[in-house]
Amino acid sequence: MKKGTYIWIPRDSGNQTSFIISGKLESEYSYRTREYFAVYEVWKKGQESEYYFNDDFYNSREVEPGINSISKPVIIRDDSNKLHSFYNTPLGEGEFRIVYTSKSANGWSDESILSSKSALKCEMSAAVDFLGKIILIWNHVQYIEGLPYAGIYMKTYSPNTQSWSSDVLINPNYHYSQYPSVATDSEGNIHLVYVDVDGSNRSIIY
């Protein structure tokens, strides 16, 4: 449960609430069968003296027995204190989906599939600007002639149209891109940094 992404949300009282979205693998078995699941949960803590407790979000997906890890989920918040969470869901037979859900005063939204351009080793980063525009960045790992390649993809959410854009490949001449990190500044500009690996050469790209 301790593996996750932390964010801090100010309260009117001056106290703070911290949230964690965690992902883990679990198994359930009976006398004859064993089933494997990817499990995602959101936890929160209101005061420093309190323990983390589940915040009414729990989701699980049955996965293939051969899957031994899942990607780190991401959680961010906007200026209205709305939470936005993203997680990579294994569907079986080598298929993965990037899934999104959010929490407002009305509770958690239904989950929606954002992209099928995903793989087991999917590294995600997300940010939201002062206008409420959400930017999701991730790498899509593929194997071409037995060698791994990964490009950086971006998807954005517009609060004006209340819709997500299509998947946009940021670096068409990619090699093996990983560890993307995205942020926005006070003017709404997007800043992206990632590592690109070409054989023994490693470059930090901005």
PDB file of C-alpha atoms in Angstrom:
ATOM      1  CA  MET A   1       0.000   0.000   0.000  1.00  0.00           C
ATOM      2  CA  LYS A   2       2.879   2.374   0.595  1.00  0.00           C
ATOM      3  CA  LYS A   3       3.928   2.382  -3.066  1.00  0.00           C
ATOM      4  CA  GLY A   4       2.069   5.190  -4.780  1.00  0.00           C
ATOM      5  CA  THR A   5       1.984   8.854  -5.725  1.00  0.00           C
ATOM      6  CA  TYR A   6       1.371  11.515  -3.102  1.00  0.00           C
ATOM      7  CA  ILE A   7      -0.334  14.873  -3.553  1.00  0.00           C
ATOM      8  CA  TRP A   8      -1.231  17.509  -0.973  1.00  0.00           C
ATOM      9  CA  ILE A   9      -4.531  19.386  -1.028  1.00  0.00           C
ATOM     10  CA  PRO A  10      -4.928  22.528   1.176  1.00  0.00           C
ATOM     11  CA  ARG A  11      -8.027  22.851   3.318  1.00  0.00           C
ATOM     12  CA  ASP A  12      -9.749  26.073   4.372  1.00  0.00           C
ATOM     13  CA  SER A  13      -8.688  25.423   7.943  1.00  0.00           C
ATOM     14  CA  GLY A  14      -5.031  25.495   6.928  1.00  0.00           C
ATOM     15  CA  ASN A  15      -4.631  21.757   7.424  1.00  0.00           C
ATOM     16  CA  GLN A  16      -3.750  19.482   4.562  1.00  0.00           C
ATOM     17  CA  THR A  17      -5.080  16.247   3.129  1.00  0.00           C
ATOM     18  CA  SER A  18      -2.740  13.803   1.420  1.00  0.00           C
ATOM     19  CA  PHE A  19      -3.840  11.211  -1.117  1.00  0.00           C
ATOM     20  CA  ILE A  20      -2.200   8.043  -2.399  1.00  0.00           C
ATOM     21  CA  ILE A  21      -3.240   5.939  -5.361  1.00  0.00           C
ATOM     22  CA  SER A  22      -1.669   2.518  -5.085  1.00  0.00           C
ATOM     23  CA  GLY A  23      -1.402  -0.427  -7.448  1.00  0.00           C
ATOM     24  CA  LYS A  24      -0.520  -3.983  -6.513  1.00  0.00           C
ATOM     25  CA  LEU A  25      -0.916  -7.589  -7.620  1.00  0.00           C
ATOM     26  CA  GLU A  26      -2.995 -10.028  -5.616  1.00  0.00           C
ATOM     27  CA  SER A  27      -4.108 -13.624  -5.992  1.00  0.00           C
ATOM     28  CA  GLU A  28      -7.127 -15.556  -4.781  1.00  0.00           C
ATOM     29  CA  TYR A  29      -7.268 -19.323  -4.781  1.00  0.00           C
ATOM     30  CA  SER A  30      -9.606 -22.151  -3.959  1.00  0.00           C
ATOM     31  CA  TYR A  31      -8.913 -25.856  -3.730  1.00  0.00           C
ATOM     32  CA  ARG A  32      -8.501 -26.215  -7.513  1.00  0.00           C
ATOM     33  CA  THR A  33      -8.031 -22.761  -9.007  1.00  0.00           C
ATOM     34  CA  ARG A  34      -5.996 -19.617  -8.518  1.00  0.00           C
ATOM     35  CA  GLU A  35      -6.882 -16.213  -9.964  1.00  0.00           C
ATOM     36  CA  TYR A  36      -4.601 -13.197 -10.298  1.00  0.00           C
ATOM     37  CA  PHE A  37      -5.697  -9.547 -10.101  1.00  0.00           C
ATOM     38  CA  ALA A  38      -4.291  -6.067 -10.560  1.00  0.00           C
ATOM     39  CA  VAL A  39      -5.749  -3.982  -7.733  1.00  0.00           C
ATOM     40  CA  TYR A  40      -5.960  -0.186  -7.549  1.00  0.00           C
ATOM     41  CA  GLU A  41      -7.011   1.817  -4.489  1.00  0.00           C
ATOM     42  CA  VAL A  42      -7.041   5.423  -3.327  1.00  0.00           C
ATOM     43  CA  TRP A  43      -6.124   6.212   0.275  1.00  0.00           C
ATOM     44  CA  LYS A  44      -6.171   9.514   2.137  1.00  0.00           C
ATOM     45  CA  LYS A  45      -5.113  11.052   5.434  1.00  0.00           C
ATOM     46  CA  GLY A  46      -6.620  14.214   6.892  1.00  0.00           C
ATOM     47  CA  GLN A  47      -4.326  14.880   9.838  1.00  0.00           C
ATOM     48  CA  GLU A  48      -0.688  14.023  10.437  1.00  0.00           C
ATOM     49  CA  SER A  49      -1.698  11.850  13.393  1.00  0.00           C
ATOM     50  CA  GLU A  50      -4.201   9.815  11.367  1.00  0.00           C
ATOM     51  CA  TYR A  51      -3.493   6.628   9.486  1.00  0.00           C
ATOM     52  CA  TYR A  52      -4.256   6.387   5.796  1.00  0.00           C
ATOM     53  CA  PHE A  53      -7.677   4.928   5.060  1.00  0.00           C
ATOM     54  CA  ASN A  54      -9.462   3.883   1.888  1.00  0.00           C
ATOM     55  CA  ASP A  55     -11.314   6.715   0.158  1.00  0.00           C
ATOM     56  CA  ASP A  56     -14.073   4.621  -1.440  1.00  0.00           C
ATOM     57  CA  PHE A  57     -12.172   3.814  -4.622  1.00  0.00           C
ATOM     58  CA  TYR A  58     -11.276   0.192  -5.247  1.00  0.00           C
ATOM     59  CA  ASN A  59     -10.883  -1.457  -8.626  1.00  0.00           C
ATOM     60  CA  SER A  60      -9.481  -4.782  -9.720  1.00  0.00           C
ATOM     61  CA  ARG A  61      -8.828  -6.562 -13.006  1.00  0.00           C
ATOM     62  CA  GLU A  62      -8.117 -10.235 -13.549  1.00  0.00           C
ATOM     63  CA  VAL A  63      -4.720 -10.662 -15.192  1.00  0.00           C
ATOM     64  CA  GLU A  64      -2.639 -13.437 -16.667  1.00  0.00           C
ATOM     65  CA  PRO A  65      -0.568 -15.483 -14.184  1.00  0.00           C
ATOM     66  CA  GLY A  66       2.612 -14.505 -16.062  1.00  0.00           C
ATOM     67  CA  ILE A  67       2.260 -10.808 -15.186  1.00  0.00           C
ATOM     68  CA  ASN A  68       4.527 -10.073 -12.232  1.00  0.00           C
ATOM     69  CA  SER A  69       4.364  -6.269 -12.060  1.00  0.00           C
ATOM     70  CA  ILE A  70       2.076  -3.360 -12.931  1.00  0.00           C
ATOM     71  CA  SER A  71       2.822   0.226 -13.821  1.00  0.00           C
ATOM     72  CA  LYS A  72       2.844   2.923 -11.174  1.00  0.00           C
ATOM     73  CA  PRO A  73      -0.505   4.764 -11.138  1.00  0.00           C
ATOM     74  CA  VAL A  74      -0.695   8.583 -11.136  1.00  0.00           C
ATOM     75  CA  ILE A  75      -2.916  10.989  -9.206  1.00  0.00           C
ATOM     76  CA  ILE A  76      -3.131  14.787  -9.533  1.00  0.00           C
ATOM     77  CA  ARG A  77      -5.559  17.499  -8.444  1.00  0.00           C
ATOM     78  CA  ASP A  78      -6.787  20.720 -10.043  1.00  0.00           C
ATOM     79  CA  ASP A  79      -7.465  24.131  -8.462  1.00  0.00           C
ATOM     80  CA  SER A  80     -10.997  23.072  -7.523  1.00  0.00           C
ATOM     81  CA  ASN A  81      -9.549  20.168  -5.501  1.00  0.00           C
ATOM     82  CA  LYS A  82     -10.906  17.620  -7.967  1.00  0.00           C
ATOM     83  CA  LEU A  83      -8.790  14.467  -8.122  1.00  0.00           C
ATOM     84  CA  HIS A  84      -7.738  12.878 -11.416  1.00  0.00           C
ATOM     85  CA  SER A  85      -6.279   9.365 -11.415  1.00  0.00           C
ATOM     86  CA  PHE A  86      -4.695   7.304 -14.183  1.00  0.00           C
ATOM     87  CA  TYR A  87      -3.676   3.652 -14.133  1.00  0.00           C
ATOM     88  CA  ASN A  88      -2.522   1.045 -16.631  1.00  0.00           C
ATOM     89  CA  THR A  89      -4.870  -1.931 -16.691  1.00  0.00           C
ATOM     90  CA  PRO A  90      -3.817  -5.395 -17.938  1.00  0.00           C
ATOM     91  CA  LEU A  91      -6.644  -7.011 -19.905  1.00  0.00           C
ATOM     92  CA  GLY A  92      -5.000 -10.336 -20.684  1.00  0.00           C
ATOM     93  CA  GLU A  93      -3.303 -11.780 -23.764  1.00  0.00           C
ATOM     94  CA  GLY A  94      -0.743  -8.975 -23.776  1.00  0.00           C
ATOM     95  CA  GLU A  95      -3.341  -6.182 -24.005  1.00  0.00           C
ATOM     96  CA  PHE A  96      -3.245  -3.100 -21.791  1.00  0.00           C
ATOM     97  CA  ARG A  97      -5.341   0.052 -21.449  1.00  0.00           C
ATOM     98  CA  ILE A  98      -4.726   3.408 -19.800  1.00  0.00           C
ATOM     99  CA  VAL A  99      -7.776   4.121 -17.655  1.00  0.00           C
ATOM    100  CA  TYR A 100      -8.967   7.401 -16.122  1.00  0.00           C
ATOM    101  CA  THR A 101     -11.330   8.277 -13.299  1.00  0.00           C
ATOM    102  CA  SER A 102     -11.893  11.430 -11.246  1.00  0.00           C
ATOM    103  CA  LYS A 103     -13.371  12.473  -7.922  1.00  0.00           C
ATOM    104  CA  SER A 104     -15.384  15.626  -7.233  1.00  0.00           C
ATOM    105  CA  ALA A 105     -17.842  16.551  -4.504  1.00  0.00           C
ATOM    106  CA  ASN A 106     -20.290  14.143  -6.156  1.00  0.00           C
ATOM    107  CA  GLY A 107     -17.958  11.174  -5.700  1.00  0.00           C
ATOM    108  CA  TRP A 108     -15.929   9.090  -8.138  1.00  0.00           C
ATOM    109  CA  SER A 109     -16.755   9.116 -11.843  1.00  0.00           C
ATOM    110  CA  ASP A 110     -17.103   6.003 -13.947  1.00  0.00           C
ATOM    111  CA  GLU A 111     -13.789   4.898 -15.362  1.00  0.00           C
ATOM    112  CA  SER A 112     -13.048   5.561 -19.016  1.00  0.00           C
ATOM    113  CA  ILE A 113     -10.435   4.067 -21.334  1.00  0.00           C
ATOM    114  CA  LEU A 114      -8.090   6.758 -22.647  1.00  0.00           C
ATOM    115  CA  SER A 115      -5.743   4.739 -24.834  1.00  0.00           C
ATOM    116  CA  SER A 116      -4.853   1.245 -25.982  1.00  0.00           C
ATOM    117  CA  LYS A 117      -1.293   2.339 -26.842  1.00  0.00           C
ATOM    118  CA  SER A 118       0.076   0.812 -23.685  1.00  0.00           C
ATOM    119  CA  ALA A 119       2.229  -2.074 -22.542  1.00  0.00           C
ATOM    120  CA  LEU A 120       3.371  -3.757 -19.348  1.00  0.00           C
ATOM    121  CA  LYS A 121       6.198  -1.259 -18.800  1.00  0.00           C
ATOM    122  CA  CYS A 122       4.137   1.922 -19.111  1.00  0.00           C
ATOM    123  CA  GLU A 123       5.514   5.009 -17.345  1.00  0.00           C
ATOM    124  CA  MET A 124       3.014   7.845 -16.909  1.00  0.00           C
ATOM    125  CA  SER A 125       3.139  11.475 -15.805  1.00  0.00           C
ATOM    126  CA  ALA A 126       0.327  14.021 -15.618  1.00  0.00           C
ATOM    127  CA  ALA A 127      -0.225  17.705 -14.895  1.00  0.00           C
ATOM    128  CA  VAL A 128      -3.083  20.222 -14.894  1.00  0.00           C
ATOM    129  CA  ASP A 129      -2.820  23.961 -15.621  1.00  0.00           C
ATOM    130  CA  PHE A 130      -4.648  26.896 -14.021  1.00  0.00           C
ATOM    131  CA  LEU A 131      -7.453  26.676 -16.606  1.00  0.00           C
ATOM    132  CA  GLY A 132      -8.150  23.025 -15.827  1.00  0.00           C
ATOM    133  CA  LYS A 133      -6.490  21.558 -18.914  1.00  0.00           C
ATOM    134  CA  ILE A 134      -5.076  18.097 -18.136  1.00  0.00           C
ATOM    135  CA  ILE A 135      -1.943  16.760 -19.812  1.00  0.00           C
ATOM    136  CA  LEU A 136      -1.175  13.043 -19.703  1.00  0.00           C
ATOM    137  CA  ILE A 137       2.216  11.773 -20.898  1.00  0.00           C
ATOM    138  CA  TRP A 138       3.337   8.152 -21.186  1.00  0.00           C
ATOM    139  CA  ASN A 139       5.728   5.896 -23.074  1.00  0.00           C
ATOM    140  CA  HIS A 140       4.478   3.096 -25.307  1.00  0.00           C
ATOM    141  CA  VAL A 141       6.878   0.142 -25.401  1.00  0.00           C
ATOM    142  CA  GLN A 142       6.895  -2.065 -28.499  1.00  0.00           C
ATOM    143  CA  TYR A 143       9.167  -4.826 -29.757  1.00  0.00           C
ATOM    144  CA  ILE A 144      10.340  -4.560 -33.357  1.00  0.00           C
ATOM    145  CA  GLU A 145      12.394  -7.473 -34.685  1.00  0.00           C
ATOM    146  CA  GLY A 146      13.010  -8.529 -31.099  1.00  0.00           C
ATOM    147  CA  LEU A 147      14.322  -5.134 -29.956  1.00  0.00           C
ATOM    148  CA  PRO A 148      12.472  -2.792 -27.562  1.00  0.00           C
ATOM    149  CA  TYR A 149      11.420   0.654 -28.739  1.00  0.00           C
ATOM    150  CA  ALA A 150       9.339   3.238 -26.904  1.00  0.00           C
ATOM    151  CA  GLY A 151       7.893   6.554 -28.021  1.00  0.00           C
ATOM    152  CA  ILE A 152       6.436   9.310 -25.857  1.00  0.00           C
ATOM    153  CA  TYR A 153       2.717   9.965 -26.278  1.00  0.00           C
ATOM    154  CA  MET A 154       0.549  12.840 -25.072  1.00  0.00           C
ATOM    155  CA  LYS A 155      -3.181  13.198 -24.527  1.00  0.00           C
ATOM    156  CA  THR A 156      -4.925  16.357 -23.282  1.00  0.00           C
ATOM    157  CA  TYR A 157      -8.300  17.118 -21.740  1.00  0.00           C
ATOM    158  CA  SER A 158     -10.083  20.372 -22.579  1.00  0.00           C
ATOM    159  CA  PRO A 159     -12.435  21.754 -19.891  1.00  0.00           C
ATOM    160  CA  ASN A 160     -14.158  23.805 -22.623  1.00  0.00           C
ATOM    161  CA  THR A 161     -15.212  20.835 -24.741  1.00  0.00           C
ATOM    162  CA  GLN A 162     -15.061  18.379 -21.823  1.00  0.00           C
ATOM    163  CA  SER A 163     -13.340  15.848 -24.036  1.00  0.00           C
ATOM    164  CA  TRP A 164      -9.957  14.186 -24.494  1.00  0.00           C
ATOM    165  CA  SER A 165      -7.776  14.634 -27.555  1.00  0.00           C
ATOM    166  CA  SER A 166      -6.457  11.777 -29.659  1.00  0.00           C
ATOM    167  CA  ASP A 167      -3.088  10.188 -28.873  1.00  0.00           C
ATOM    168  CA  VAL A 168      -0.214  12.363 -30.107  1.00  0.00           C
ATOM    169  CA  LEU A 169       3.282  10.947 -30.632  1.00  0.00           C
ATOM    170  CA  ILE A 170       5.718  13.570 -29.321  1.00  0.00           C
ATOM    171  CA  ASN A 171       8.987  12.145 -30.667  1.00  0.00           C
ATOM    172  CA  PRO A 172       8.533  10.340 -34.023  1.00  0.00           C
ATOM    173  CA  ASN A 173      12.270   9.524 -34.259  1.00  0.00           C
ATOM    174  CA  TYR A 174      12.308   7.751 -30.920  1.00  0.00           C
ATOM    175  CA  HIS A 175      14.606   4.954 -29.774  1.00  0.00           C
ATOM    176  CA  TYR A 176      13.739   3.758 -26.268  1.00  0.00           C
ATOM    177  CA  SER A 177      12.193   6.690 -24.412  1.00  0.00           C
ATOM    178  CA  GLN A 178      11.434   6.364 -20.714  1.00  0.00           C
ATOM    179  CA  TYR A 179      10.905   8.233 -17.422  1.00  0.00           C
ATOM    180  CA  PRO A 180       8.690  11.034 -18.817  1.00  0.00           C
ATOM    181  CA  SER A 181       7.901  13.922 -16.486  1.00  0.00           C
ATOM    182  CA  VAL A 182       5.504  16.756 -17.350  1.00  0.00           C
ATOM    183  CA  ALA A 183       4.627  20.053 -15.650  1.00  0.00           C
ATOM    184  CA  THR A 184       2.884  23.338 -16.490  1.00  0.00           C
ATOM    185  CA  ASP A 185       3.863  26.887 -15.536  1.00  0.00           C
ATOM    186  CA  SER A 186       1.750  29.892 -14.522  1.00  0.00           C
ATOM    187  CA  GLU A 187       1.168  30.810 -18.173  1.00  0.00           C
ATOM    188  CA  GLY A 188      -0.086  27.371 -19.147  1.00  0.00           C
ATOM    189  CA  ASN A 189       3.061  26.318 -21.015  1.00  0.00           C
ATOM    190  CA  ILE A 190       3.819  22.589 -21.009  1.00  0.00           C
ATOM    191  CA  HIS A 191       7.281  21.377 -19.986  1.00  0.00           C
ATOM    192  CA  LEU A 192       8.302  17.783 -20.718  1.00  0.00           C
ATOM    193  CA  VAL A 193      11.503  15.936 -19.845  1.00  0.00           C
ATOM    194  CA  TYR A 194      12.320  12.315 -20.643  1.00  0.00           C
ATOM    195  CA  VAL A 195      15.269   9.968 -21.170  1.00  0.00           C
ATOM    196  CA  ASP A 196      16.003   8.534 -24.621  1.00  0.00           C
ATOM    197  CA  VAL A 197      18.243   5.475 -24.919  1.00  0.00           C
ATOM    198  CA  ASP A 198      19.955   4.602 -28.210  1.00  0.00           C
ATOM    199  CA  GLY A 199      22.183   1.609 -27.637  1.00  0.00           C
ATOM    200  CA  SER A 200      24.767   2.705 -25.072  1.00  0.00           C
ATOM    201  CA  ASN A 201      23.906   6.389 -25.544  1.00  0.00           C
ATOM    202  CA  ARG A 202      21.529   8.004 -23.050  1.00  0.00           C
ATOM    203  CA  SER A 203      20.185  11.506 -23.476  1.00  0.00           C
ATOM    204  CA  ILE A 204      17.936  13.699 -21.333  1.00  0.00           C
ATOM    205  CA  ILE A 205      15.488  15.429 -23.667  1.00  0.00           C
ATOM    206  CA  TYR A 206      13.531  18.605 -22.859  1.00  0.00           C
TER     207      TYR A 206
END
